[in-house]
Amino acid sequence: MTDISEAGPWVLALAMTAVALALALLHLRTRRSTAALRAEARAEARAAAGRYQALEAEARSGEQAAAQAAEARYRSMEAALIAEAQEAERARIGAEQQGGRTAGELAYFVDTRLPALVAHLRSRHVPIPGTQDPALAHTEVGALLERALNQVAQVVVDTEQRVDAGAQAVLRDTTADIQAKSYRLQEMIEEAQFAFDDPEIAKRLVSMDRTNEENLRQIQATGVLCGAWPGLTRSDSHLGDIVAGAQSRIAGYQRVQITSQLSDPVGVVARAVEPLAVIVAELLANAVHHTPQGTRPVDVSLHQVQAGACVVIDDPGVGMTDEEREFAARMLSSQEGILLTHLGDPPRAGFATIGRLVQQFGFTVTVDKPSSYGGVRAVAFIPDHLLMLMDEVAQPMSAMSPALRKPEPPRQESPAPAPAAGPVGATELPRRRRQRAPQETEQAARQGQDPAPAISPDQAAETWGAWQTGTLRGFEDAHTDQEEGTQS
């Protein structure tokens, strides 16, 4: 125990020294750890600072790139805006130019093309110009202008036809009344001719009758042009009688010379007699009007051809221009409607009147060839179905009609009369006869002799008193036939 107690302080001192050493070591280690931690913290701080600087540099770089990109985008947008502004400016200038061209084209359309269209509708030879600016021809503007032109043309045609139809209706009714009064005036003149024996009065009455006949022809032609019936219904008649009757209806009838190349008594059926007379009268009036006085007369010849018969009129007049020939062909054609507004000013109604009758009855009329005398040759063709052979005994030709051509050699008499043969190649025509009273047959046989020379109105007036009584019966018969034909 004593040894232990004596050794105790040393042990305690050693223990305390060990503890102190341990504490010192621990303190040293703690200081070293703290230094390490501080170094590590400083390193981490430096690393963080480097990372921050890197991030800051990266951020600064990104900002620069973004700024550059933004600046590039801005510059691109600015360039695009400038380009759009320039394009808009060019479009504005182009629109102004296009508007100016369109306005000019519209003015040309109104001032030039529309009047040309109206003139073309009246005279087909007048051309309609196209667009003033060729660049607009195949554009939407050009197409719209063409549509407008077509619509205006249709409106003009429809309006013209409607107005023309109304005008024709008024003229048709008016001419019918005037024509009836003219026929009544004709009867009154005939009654006055029988009532007075004075040659001077008779001469004036004949002149009045001729004037009334010419007036009646023009009124009748106007009515026919407007769609009216010719106004008379006649019996079957010799072709020569029809042509001679047409000659008597015109002024200057003395300047017409009629010859016949017919060897048979060719006649025309009743329904076509008056229309053919109107046609021939219009052709003769036109020929005489364009033939100067003092020249050779207008030659008229009658012919029988393969498919019918024809009346050929040759005048020594001034001829026709290409425009007049085209107008006549258009009026004589049965394929085109006739409007009063297309007849010109003054109206050229003769060919239009003929065209109406051609369309209704099947005649053919041409004026497209020159005559042998430098004028115009007009040919009126009558088809077979409108022809017949007349009975010369029961219904002889008038003394004013051209004599038939005597065939060479003369025909041989035969006990049984055979149907008359026409010219070579001619179609056989039907022969019609009507019964007459014995006294009429005897009178017709006497009239069937050689025709007497034509009597002028002056000669007729001078000898009126001498033969008035002897011809009274003939006038009464003719007046009766006319009334019967009109009623039928």
PDB file of N, CA and C in Angstrom, residues 94-184:
ATOM      1  N   GLY A  94     -48.275  50.702-109.861  1.00  0.00           N
ATOM      2  CA  GLY A  94     -48.867  49.841-110.881  1.00  0.00           C
ATOM      3  C   GLY A  94     -50.374  49.960-110.907  1.00  0.00           C
ATOM      4  N   ALA A  95     -50.993  50.050-109.701  1.00  0.00           N
ATOM      5  CA  ALA A  95     -52.449  50.197-109.652  1.00  0.00           C
ATOM      6  C   ALA A  95     -52.884  51.520-110.272  1.00  0.00           C
ATOM      7  N   GLU A  96     -52.108  52.570-109.982  1.00  0.00           N
ATOM      8  CA  GLU A  96     -52.442  53.850-110.602  1.00  0.00           C
ATOM      9  C   GLU A  96     -52.321  53.775-112.114  1.00  0.00           C
ATOM     10  N   GLN A  97     -51.242  53.118-112.570  1.00  0.00           N
ATOM     11  CA  GLN A  97     -51.093  52.965-114.019  1.00  0.00           C
ATOM     12  C   GLN A  97     -52.204  52.096-114.595  1.00  0.00           C
ATOM     13  N   GLN A  98     -52.518  50.970-113.889  1.00  0.00           N
ATOM     14  CA  GLN A  98     -53.588  50.085-114.363  1.00  0.00           C
ATOM     15  C   GLN A  98     -54.925  50.813-114.349  1.00  0.00           C
ATOM     16  N   GLY A  99     -55.148  51.613-113.272  1.00  0.00           N
ATOM     17  CA  GLY A  99     -56.377  52.385-113.217  1.00  0.00           C
ATOM     18  C   GLY A  99     -56.450  53.398-114.347  1.00  0.00           C
ATOM     19  N   GLY A 100     -55.304  54.017-114.639  1.00  0.00           N
ATOM     20  CA  GLY A 100     -55.296  54.954-115.755  1.00  0.00           C
ATOM     21  C   GLY A 100     -55.567  54.268-117.076  1.00  0.00           C
ATOM     22  N   ARG A 101     -54.936  53.074-117.293  1.00  0.00           N
ATOM     23  CA  ARG A 101     -55.193  52.326-118.534  1.00  0.00           C
ATOM     24  C   ARG A 101     -56.642  51.852-118.599  1.00  0.00           C
ATOM     25  N   THR A 102     -57.157  51.405-117.431  1.00  0.00           N
ATOM     26  CA  THR A 102     -58.550  50.950-117.414  1.00  0.00           C
ATOM     27  C   THR A 102     -59.505  52.101-117.681  1.00  0.00           C
ATOM     28  N   ALA A 103     -59.228  53.260-117.068  1.00  0.00           N
ATOM     29  CA  ALA A 103     -60.078  54.426-117.316  1.00  0.00           C
ATOM     30  C   ALA A 103     -60.021  54.836-118.792  1.00  0.00           C
ATOM     31  N   GLY A 104     -58.825  54.813-119.353  1.00  0.00           N
ATOM     32  CA  GLY A 104     -58.707  55.123-120.776  1.00  0.00           C
ATOM     33  C   GLY A 104     -59.429  54.115-121.644  1.00  0.00           C
ATOM     34  N   GLU A 105     -59.347  52.831-121.244  1.00  0.00           N
ATOM     35  CA  GLU A 105     -60.032  51.783-122.016  1.00  0.00           C
ATOM     36  C   GLU A 105     -61.544  51.928-121.903  1.00  0.00           C
ATOM     37  N   LEU A 106     -62.019  52.293-120.713  1.00  0.00           N
ATOM     38  CA  LEU A 106     -63.458  52.511-120.545  1.00  0.00           C
ATOM     39  C   LEU A 106     -63.926  53.700-121.372  1.00  0.00           C
ATOM     40  N   ALA A 107     -63.140  54.766-121.386  1.00  0.00           N
ATOM     41  CA  ALA A 107     -63.502  55.921-122.210  1.00  0.00           C
ATOM     42  C   ALA A 107     -63.527  55.537-123.690  1.00  0.00           C
ATOM     43  N   TYR A 108     -62.554  54.743-124.127  1.00  0.00           N
ATOM     44  CA  TYR A 108     -62.525  54.275-125.520  1.00  0.00           C
ATOM     45  C   TYR A 108     -63.719  53.368-125.803  1.00  0.00           C
ATOM     46  N   PHE A 109     -64.091  52.557-124.821  1.00  0.00           N
ATOM     47  CA  PHE A 109     -65.247  51.665-124.967  1.00  0.00           C
ATOM     48  C   PHE A 109     -66.530  52.469-125.177  1.00  0.00           C
ATOM     49  N   VAL A 110     -66.693  53.525-124.367  1.00  0.00           N
ATOM     50  CA  VAL A 110     -67.914  54.324-124.450  1.00  0.00           C
ATOM     51  C   VAL A 110     -67.923  55.204-125.697  1.00  0.00           C
ATOM     52  N   ASP A 111     -66.792  55.806-126.009  1.00  0.00           N
ATOM     53  CA  ASP A 111     -66.748  56.793-127.095  1.00  0.00           C
ATOM     54  C   ASP A 111     -66.603  56.176-128.478  1.00  0.00           C
ATOM     55  N   THR A 112     -65.995  54.975-128.558  1.00  0.00           N
ATOM     56  CA  THR A 112     -65.676  54.412-129.872  1.00  0.00           C
ATOM     57  C   THR A 112     -66.350  53.062-130.118  1.00  0.00           C
ATOM     58  N   ARG A 113     -66.181  52.135-129.175  1.00  0.00           N
ATOM     59  CA  ARG A 113     -66.645  50.772-129.445  1.00  0.00           C
ATOM     60  C   ARG A 113     -68.163  50.661-129.431  1.00  0.00           C
ATOM     61  N   LEU A 114     -68.839  51.320-128.488  1.00  0.00           N
ATOM     62  CA  LEU A 114     -70.300  51.250-128.454  1.00  0.00           C
ATOM     63  C   LEU A 114     -70.936  51.892-129.688  1.00  0.00           C
ATOM     64  N   PRO A 115     -70.519  53.104-130.129  1.00  0.00           N
ATOM     65  CA  PRO A 115     -71.076  53.634-131.386  1.00  0.00           C
ATOM     66  C   PRO A 115     -70.788  52.737-132.585  1.00  0.00           C
ATOM     67  N   ALA A 116     -69.594  52.126-132.611  1.00  0.00           N
ATOM     68  CA  ALA A 116     -69.286  51.203-133.713  1.00  0.00           C
ATOM     69  C   ALA A 116     -70.196  49.988-133.675  1.00  0.00           C
ATOM     70  N   LEU A 117     -70.524  49.518-132.464  1.00  0.00           N
ATOM     71  CA  LEU A 117     -71.454  48.387-132.352  1.00  0.00           C
ATOM     72  C   LEU A 117     -72.818  48.733-132.918  1.00  0.00           C
ATOM     73  N   VAL A 118     -73.336  49.909-132.572  1.00  0.00           N
ATOM     74  CA  VAL A 118     -74.645  50.330-133.093  1.00  0.00           C
ATOM     75  C   VAL A 118     -74.597  50.461-134.617  1.00  0.00           C
ATOM     76  N   ALA A 119     -73.512  51.038-135.136  1.00  0.00           N
ATOM     77  CA  ALA A 119     -73.377  51.160-136.592  1.00  0.00           C
ATOM     78  C   ALA A 119     -73.270  49.791-137.242  1.00  0.00           C
ATOM     79  N   HIS A 120     -72.590  48.841-136.578  1.00  0.00           N
ATOM     80  CA  HIS A 120     -72.462  47.493-137.131  1.00  0.00           C
ATOM     81  C   HIS A 120     -73.808  46.782-137.170  1.00  0.00           C
ATOM     82  N   LEU A 121     -74.636  47.003-136.156  1.00  0.00           N
ATOM     83  CA  LEU A 121     -75.950  46.369-136.150  1.00  0.00           C
ATOM     84  C   LEU A 121     -76.833  46.893-137.275  1.00  0.00           C
ATOM     85  N   ARG A 122     -76.568  48.110-137.735  1.00  0.00           N
ATOM     86  CA  ARG A 122     -77.343  48.670-138.851  1.00  0.00           C
ATOM     87  C   ARG A 122     -76.706  48.354-140.197  1.00  0.00           C
ATOM     88  N   SER A 123     -75.383  48.384-140.248  1.00  0.00           N
ATOM     89  CA  SER A 123     -74.652  48.095-141.483  1.00  0.00           C
ATOM     90  C   SER A 123     -73.538  47.105-141.147  1.00  0.00           C
ATOM     91  N   ARG A 124     -73.702  45.867-141.576  1.00  0.00           N
ATOM     92  CA  ARG A 124     -72.802  44.808-141.151  1.00  0.00           C
ATOM     93  C   ARG A 124     -71.373  45.004-141.631  1.00  0.00           C
ATOM     94  N   HIS A 125     -71.164  45.847-142.626  1.00  0.00           N
ATOM     95  CA  HIS A 125     -69.800  46.042-143.110  1.00  0.00           C
ATOM     96  C   HIS A 125     -68.983  46.933-142.186  1.00  0.00           C
ATOM     97  N   VAL A 126     -69.617  47.614-141.251  1.00  0.00           N
ATOM     98  CA  VAL A 126     -68.890  48.475-140.311  1.00  0.00           C
ATOM     99  C   VAL A 126     -68.238  47.591-139.246  1.00  0.00           C
ATOM    100  N   PRO A 127     -66.905  47.639-139.092  1.00  0.00           N
ATOM    101  CA  PRO A 127     -66.240  46.762-138.126  1.00  0.00           C
ATOM    102  C   PRO A 127     -66.375  47.298-136.704  1.00  0.00           C
ATOM    103  N   ILE A 128     -66.253  46.388-135.731  1.00  0.00           N
ATOM    104  CA  ILE A 128     -66.234  46.753-134.313  1.00  0.00           C
ATOM    105  C   ILE A 128     -64.796  46.634-133.833  1.00  0.00           C
ATOM    106  N   PRO A 129     -64.145  47.736-133.440  1.00  0.00           N
ATOM    107  CA  PRO A 129     -62.734  47.654-133.019  1.00  0.00           C
ATOM    108  C   PRO A 129     -62.584  46.894-131.710  1.00  0.00           C
ATOM    109  N   GLY A 130     -61.386  46.344-131.495  1.00  0.00           N
ATOM    110  CA  GLY A 130     -61.080  45.665-130.247  1.00  0.00           C
ATOM    111  C   GLY A 130     -60.622  46.647-129.191  1.00  0.00           C
ATOM    112  N   THR A 131     -59.955  46.129-128.149  1.00  0.00           N
ATOM    113  CA  THR A 131     -59.481  46.983-127.082  1.00  0.00           C
ATOM    114  C   THR A 131     -58.401  47.928-127.597  1.00  0.00           C
ATOM    115  N   GLN A 132     -58.379  49.131-127.034  1.00  0.00           N
ATOM    116  CA  GLN A 132     -57.376  50.106-127.444  1.00  0.00           C
ATOM    117  C   GLN A 132     -55.981  49.676-126.987  1.00  0.00           C
ATOM    118  N   ASP A 133     -55.883  49.103-125.774  1.00  0.00           N
ATOM    119  CA  ASP A 133     -54.614  48.622-125.234  1.00  0.00           C
ATOM    120  C   ASP A 133     -54.539  47.114-125.460  1.00  0.00           C
ATOM    121  N   PRO A 134     -53.677  46.638-126.337  1.00  0.00           N
ATOM    122  CA  PRO A 134     -53.615  45.180-126.589  1.00  0.00           C
ATOM    123  C   PRO A 134     -53.303  44.375-125.340  1.00  0.00           C
ATOM    124  N   ALA A 135     -52.606  44.980-124.359  1.00  0.00           N
ATOM    125  CA  ALA A 135     -52.267  44.236-123.154  1.00  0.00           C
ATOM    126  C   ALA A 135     -53.496  43.884-122.330  1.00  0.00           C
ATOM    127  N   LEU A 136     -54.620  44.602-122.520  1.00  0.00           N
ATOM    128  CA  LEU A 136     -55.847  44.325-121.770  1.00  0.00           C
ATOM    129  C   LEU A 136     -56.766  43.347-122.476  1.00  0.00           C
ATOM    130  N   ALA A 137     -56.386  42.912-123.665  1.00  0.00           N
ATOM    131  CA  ALA A 137     -57.293  42.072-124.465  1.00  0.00           C
ATOM    132  C   ALA A 137     -57.605  40.759-123.768  1.00  0.00           C
ATOM    133  N   HIS A 138     -56.621  40.139-123.140  1.00  0.00           N
ATOM    134  CA  HIS A 138     -56.805  38.815-122.531  1.00  0.00           C
ATOM    135  C   HIS A 138     -56.804  38.884-121.011  1.00  0.00           C
ATOM    136  N   THR A 139     -57.112  40.034-120.472  1.00  0.00           N
ATOM    137  CA  THR A 139     -57.196  40.187-119.026  1.00  0.00           C
ATOM    138  C   THR A 139     -58.658  40.166-118.586  1.00  0.00           C
ATOM    139  N   GLU A 140     -58.837  40.240-117.264  1.00  0.00           N
ATOM    140  CA  GLU A 140     -60.200  40.256-116.735  1.00  0.00           C
ATOM    141  C   GLU A 140     -60.952  41.500-117.201  1.00  0.00           C
ATOM    142  N   VAL A 141     -60.250  42.614-117.308  1.00  0.00           N
ATOM    143  CA  VAL A 141     -60.886  43.851-117.788  1.00  0.00           C
ATOM    144  C   VAL A 141     -61.375  43.671-119.226  1.00  0.00           C
ATOM    145  N   GLY A 142     -60.524  43.085-120.077  1.00  0.00           N
ATOM    146  CA  GLY A 142     -60.936  42.854-121.460  1.00  0.00           C
ATOM    147  C   GLY A 142     -62.121  41.920-121.558  1.00  0.00           C
ATOM    148  N   ALA A 143     -62.126  40.846-120.726  1.00  0.00           N
ATOM    149  CA  ALA A 143     -63.254  39.917-120.747  1.00  0.00           C
ATOM    150  C   ALA A 143     -64.545  40.601-120.300  1.00  0.00           C
ATOM    151  N   LEU A 144     -64.463  41.434-119.271  1.00  0.00           N
ATOM    152  CA  LEU A 144     -65.651  42.156-118.807  1.00  0.00           C
ATOM    153  C   LEU A 144     -66.172  43.119-119.868  1.00  0.00           C
ATOM    154  N   LEU A 145     -65.274  43.775-120.561  1.00  0.00           N
ATOM    155  CA  LEU A 145     -65.700  44.692-121.621  1.00  0.00           C
ATOM    156  C   LEU A 145     -66.372  43.937-122.767  1.00  0.00           C
ATOM    157  N   GLU A 146     -65.853  42.765-123.107  1.00  0.00           N
ATOM    158  CA  GLU A 146     -66.484  41.959-124.161  1.00  0.00           C
ATOM    159  C   GLU A 146     -67.875  41.519-123.736  1.00  0.00           C
ATOM    160  N   ARG A 147     -68.019  41.100-122.474  1.00  0.00           N
ATOM    161  CA  ARG A 147     -69.341  40.707-121.976  1.00  0.00           C
ATOM    162  C   ARG A 147     -70.294  41.886-122.012  1.00  0.00           C
ATOM    163  N   ALA A 148     -69.807  43.057-121.614  1.00  0.00           N
ATOM    164  CA  ALA A 148     -70.659  44.240-121.664  1.00  0.00           C
ATOM    165  C   ALA A 148     -71.072  44.565-123.094  1.00  0.00           C
ATOM    166  N   LEU A 149     -70.139  44.409-124.028  1.00  0.00           N
ATOM    167  CA  LEU A 149     -70.446  44.685-125.437  1.00  0.00           C
ATOM    168  C   LEU A 149     -71.511  43.728-125.955  1.00  0.00           C
ATOM    169  N   ASN A 150     -71.386  42.452-125.623  1.00  0.00           N
ATOM    170  CA  ASN A 150     -72.378  41.474-126.066  1.00  0.00           C
ATOM    171  C   ASN A 150     -73.744  41.736-125.444  1.00  0.00           C
ATOM    172  N   GLN A 151     -73.764  42.096-124.171  1.00  0.00           N
ATOM    173  CA  GLN A 151     -75.042  42.365-123.523  1.00  0.00           C
ATOM    174  C   GLN A 151     -75.698  43.614-124.097  1.00  0.00           C
ATOM    175  N   VAL A 152     -74.902  44.642-124.361  1.00  0.00           N
ATOM    176  CA  VAL A 152     -75.457  45.852-124.984  1.00  0.00           C
ATOM    177  C   VAL A 152     -76.017  45.528-126.371  1.00  0.00           C
ATOM    178  N   ALA A 153     -75.289  44.701-127.126  1.00  0.00           N
ATOM    179  CA  ALA A 153     -75.769  44.319-128.460  1.00  0.00           C
ATOM    180  C   ALA A 153     -77.102  43.580-128.364  1.00  0.00           C
ATOM    181  N   GLN A 154     -77.219  42.674-127.390  1.00  0.00           N
ATOM    182  CA  GLN A 154     -78.467  41.925-127.243  1.00  0.00           C
ATOM    183  C   GLN A 154     -79.612  42.841-126.842  1.00  0.00           C
ATOM    184  N   VAL A 155     -79.340  43.780-125.939  1.00  0.00           N
ATOM    185  CA  VAL A 155     -80.380  44.725-125.516  1.00  0.00           C
ATOM    186  C   VAL A 155     -80.807  45.600-126.690  1.00  0.00           C
ATOM    187  N   VAL A 156     -79.833  46.068-127.471  1.00  0.00           N
ATOM    188  CA  VAL A 156     -80.162  46.907-128.622  1.00  0.00           C
ATOM    189  C   VAL A 156     -81.005  46.140-129.638  1.00  0.00           C
ATOM    190  N   VAL A 157     -80.609  44.883-129.907  1.00  0.00           N
ATOM    191  CA  VAL A 157     -81.360  44.080-130.879  1.00  0.00           C
ATOM    192  C   VAL A 157     -82.780  43.809-130.385  1.00  0.00           C
ATOM    193  N   ASP A 158     -82.916  43.419-129.118  1.00  0.00           N
ATOM    194  CA  ASP A 158     -84.252  43.136-128.578  1.00  0.00           C
ATOM    195  C   ASP A 158     -85.129  44.383-128.595  1.00  0.00           C
ATOM    196  N   THR A 159     -84.569  45.507-128.175  1.00  0.00           N
ATOM    197  CA  THR A 159     -85.340  46.750-128.164  1.00  0.00           C
ATOM    198  C   THR A 159     -85.712  47.170-129.579  1.00  0.00           C
ATOM    199  N   GLU A 160     -84.752  47.040-130.494  1.00  0.00           N
ATOM    200  CA  GLU A 160     -85.016  47.420-131.879  1.00  0.00           C
ATOM    201  C   GLU A 160     -86.112  46.558-132.488  1.00  0.00           C
ATOM    202  N   GLN A 161     -86.067  45.252-132.218  1.00  0.00           N
ATOM    203  CA  GLN A 161     -87.097  44.367-132.753  1.00  0.00           C
ATOM    204  C   GLN A 161     -88.475  44.688-132.159  1.00  0.00           C
ATOM    205  N   ARG A 162     -88.502  44.974-130.863  1.00  0.00           N
ATOM    206  CA  ARG A 162     -89.790  45.285-130.231  1.00  0.00           C
ATOM    207  C   ARG A 162     -90.364  46.594-130.774  1.00  0.00           C
ATOM    208  N   VAL A 163     -89.526  47.625-130.876  1.00  0.00           N
ATOM    209  CA  VAL A 163     -89.998  48.900-131.411  1.00  0.00           C
ATOM    210  C   VAL A 163     -90.396  48.759-132.875  1.00  0.00           C
ATOM    211  N   ASP A 164     -89.595  47.987-133.640  1.00  0.00           N
ATOM    212  CA  ASP A 164     -89.884  47.802-135.056  1.00  0.00           C
ATOM    213  C   ASP A 164     -91.197  47.057-135.252  1.00  0.00           C
ATOM    214  N   ALA A 165     -91.453  46.055-134.406  1.00  0.00           N
ATOM    215  CA  ALA A 165     -92.712  45.315-134.516  1.00  0.00           C
ATOM    216  C   ALA A 165     -93.900  46.243-134.271  1.00  0.00           C
ATOM    217  N   GLY A 166     -93.776  47.150-133.290  1.00  0.00           N
ATOM    218  CA  GLY A 166     -94.859  48.105-133.061  1.00  0.00           C
ATOM    219  C   GLY A 166     -95.046  49.055-134.231  1.00  0.00           C
ATOM    220  N   ALA A 167     -93.940  49.526-134.787  1.00  0.00           N
ATOM    221  CA  ALA A 167     -94.039  50.421-135.938  1.00  0.00           C
ATOM    222  C   ALA A 167     -94.658  49.718-137.143  1.00  0.00           C
ATOM    223  N   GLN A 168     -94.275  48.464-137.363  1.00  0.00           N
ATOM    224  CA  GLN A 168     -94.843  47.720-138.480  1.00  0.00           C
ATOM    225  C   GLN A 168     -96.345  47.494-138.293  1.00  0.00           C
ATOM    226  N   ALA A 169     -96.763  47.244-137.056  1.00  0.00           N
ATOM    227  CA  ALA A 169     -98.195  47.051-136.811  1.00  0.00           C
ATOM    228  C   ALA A 169     -98.976  48.319-137.133  1.00  0.00           C
ATOM    229  N   VAL A 170     -98.434  49.475-136.724  1.00  0.00           N
ATOM    230  CA  VAL A 170     -99.110  50.746-137.030  1.00  0.00           C
ATOM    231  C   VAL A 170     -99.161  50.976-138.535  1.00  0.00           C
ATOM    232  N   LEU A 171     -98.027  50.772-139.220  1.00  0.00           N
ATOM    233  CA  LEU A 171     -98.006  50.972-140.668  1.00  0.00           C
ATOM    234  C   LEU A 171     -98.913  49.985-141.387  1.00  0.00           C
ATOM    235  N   ARG A 172     -98.940  48.748-140.886  1.00  0.00           N
ATOM    236  CA  ARG A 172     -99.773  47.732-141.531  1.00  0.00           C
ATOM    237  C   ARG A 172    -101.252  48.127-141.491  1.00  0.00           C
ATOM    238  N   ASP A 173    -101.721  48.580-140.336  1.00  0.00           N
ATOM    239  CA  ASP A 173    -103.122  48.991-140.227  1.00  0.00           C
ATOM    240  C   ASP A 173    -103.389  50.259-141.038  1.00  0.00           C
ATOM    241  N   THR A 174    -102.442  51.191-140.996  1.00  0.00           N
ATOM    242  CA  THR A 174    -102.644  52.441-141.729  1.00  0.00           C
ATOM    243  C   THR A 174    -102.675  52.216-143.234  1.00  0.00           C
ATOM    244  N   THR A 175    -101.741  51.425-143.745  1.00  0.00           N
ATOM    245  CA  THR A 175    -101.708  51.179-145.185  1.00  0.00           C
ATOM    246  C   THR A 175    -102.930  50.381-145.635  1.00  0.00           C
ATOM    247  N   ALA A 176    -103.455  49.520-144.760  1.00  0.00           N
ATOM    248  CA  ALA A 176    -104.669  48.786-145.139  1.00  0.00           C
ATOM    249  C   ALA A 176    -105.832  49.743-145.354  1.00  0.00           C
ATOM    250  N   ASP A 177    -105.971  50.730-144.469  1.00  0.00           N
ATOM    251  CA  ASP A 177    -107.048  51.717-144.640  1.00  0.00           C
ATOM    252  C   ASP A 177    -106.815  52.568-145.890  1.00  0.00           C
ATOM    253  N   ILE A 178    -105.571  53.025-146.084  1.00  0.00           N
ATOM    254  CA  ILE A 178    -105.287  53.855-147.259  1.00  0.00           C
ATOM    255  C   ILE A 178    -105.461  53.050-148.544  1.00  0.00           C
ATOM    256  N   GLN A 179    -105.059  51.778-148.521  1.00  0.00           N
ATOM    257  CA  GLN A 179    -105.207  50.942-149.700  1.00  0.00           C
ATOM    258  C   GLN A 179    -106.675  50.747-150.060  1.00  0.00           C
ATOM    259  N   ALA A 180    -107.505  50.532-149.051  1.00  0.00           N
ATOM    260  CA  ALA A 180    -108.949  50.393-149.315  1.00  0.00           C
ATOM    261  C   ALA A 180    -109.518  51.677-149.912  1.00  0.00           C
ATOM    262  N   LYS A 181    -109.083  52.828-149.379  1.00  0.00           N
ATOM    263  CA  LYS A 181    -109.567  54.107-149.927  1.00  0.00           C
ATOM    264  C   LYS A 181    -109.038  54.324-151.348  1.00  0.00           C
ATOM    265  N   SER A 182    -107.825  53.869-151.623  1.00  0.00           N
ATOM    266  CA  SER A 182    -107.275  54.014-152.980  1.00  0.00           C
ATOM    267  C   SER A 182    -108.054  53.152-153.971  1.00  0.00           C
ATOM    268  N   TYR A 183    -108.448  51.943-153.554  1.00  0.00           N
ATOM    269  CA  TYR A 183    -109.279  51.122-154.425  1.00  0.00           C
ATOM    270  C   TYR A 183    -110.634  51.799-154.675  1.00  0.00           C
ATOM    271  N   ARG A 184    -111.173  52.400-153.626  1.00  0.00           N
ATOM    272  CA  ARG A 184    -112.436  53.119-153.789  1.00  0.00           C
ATOM    273  C   ARG A 184    -112.250  54.309-154.730  1.00  0.00           C
TER     274      ARG A 184
END
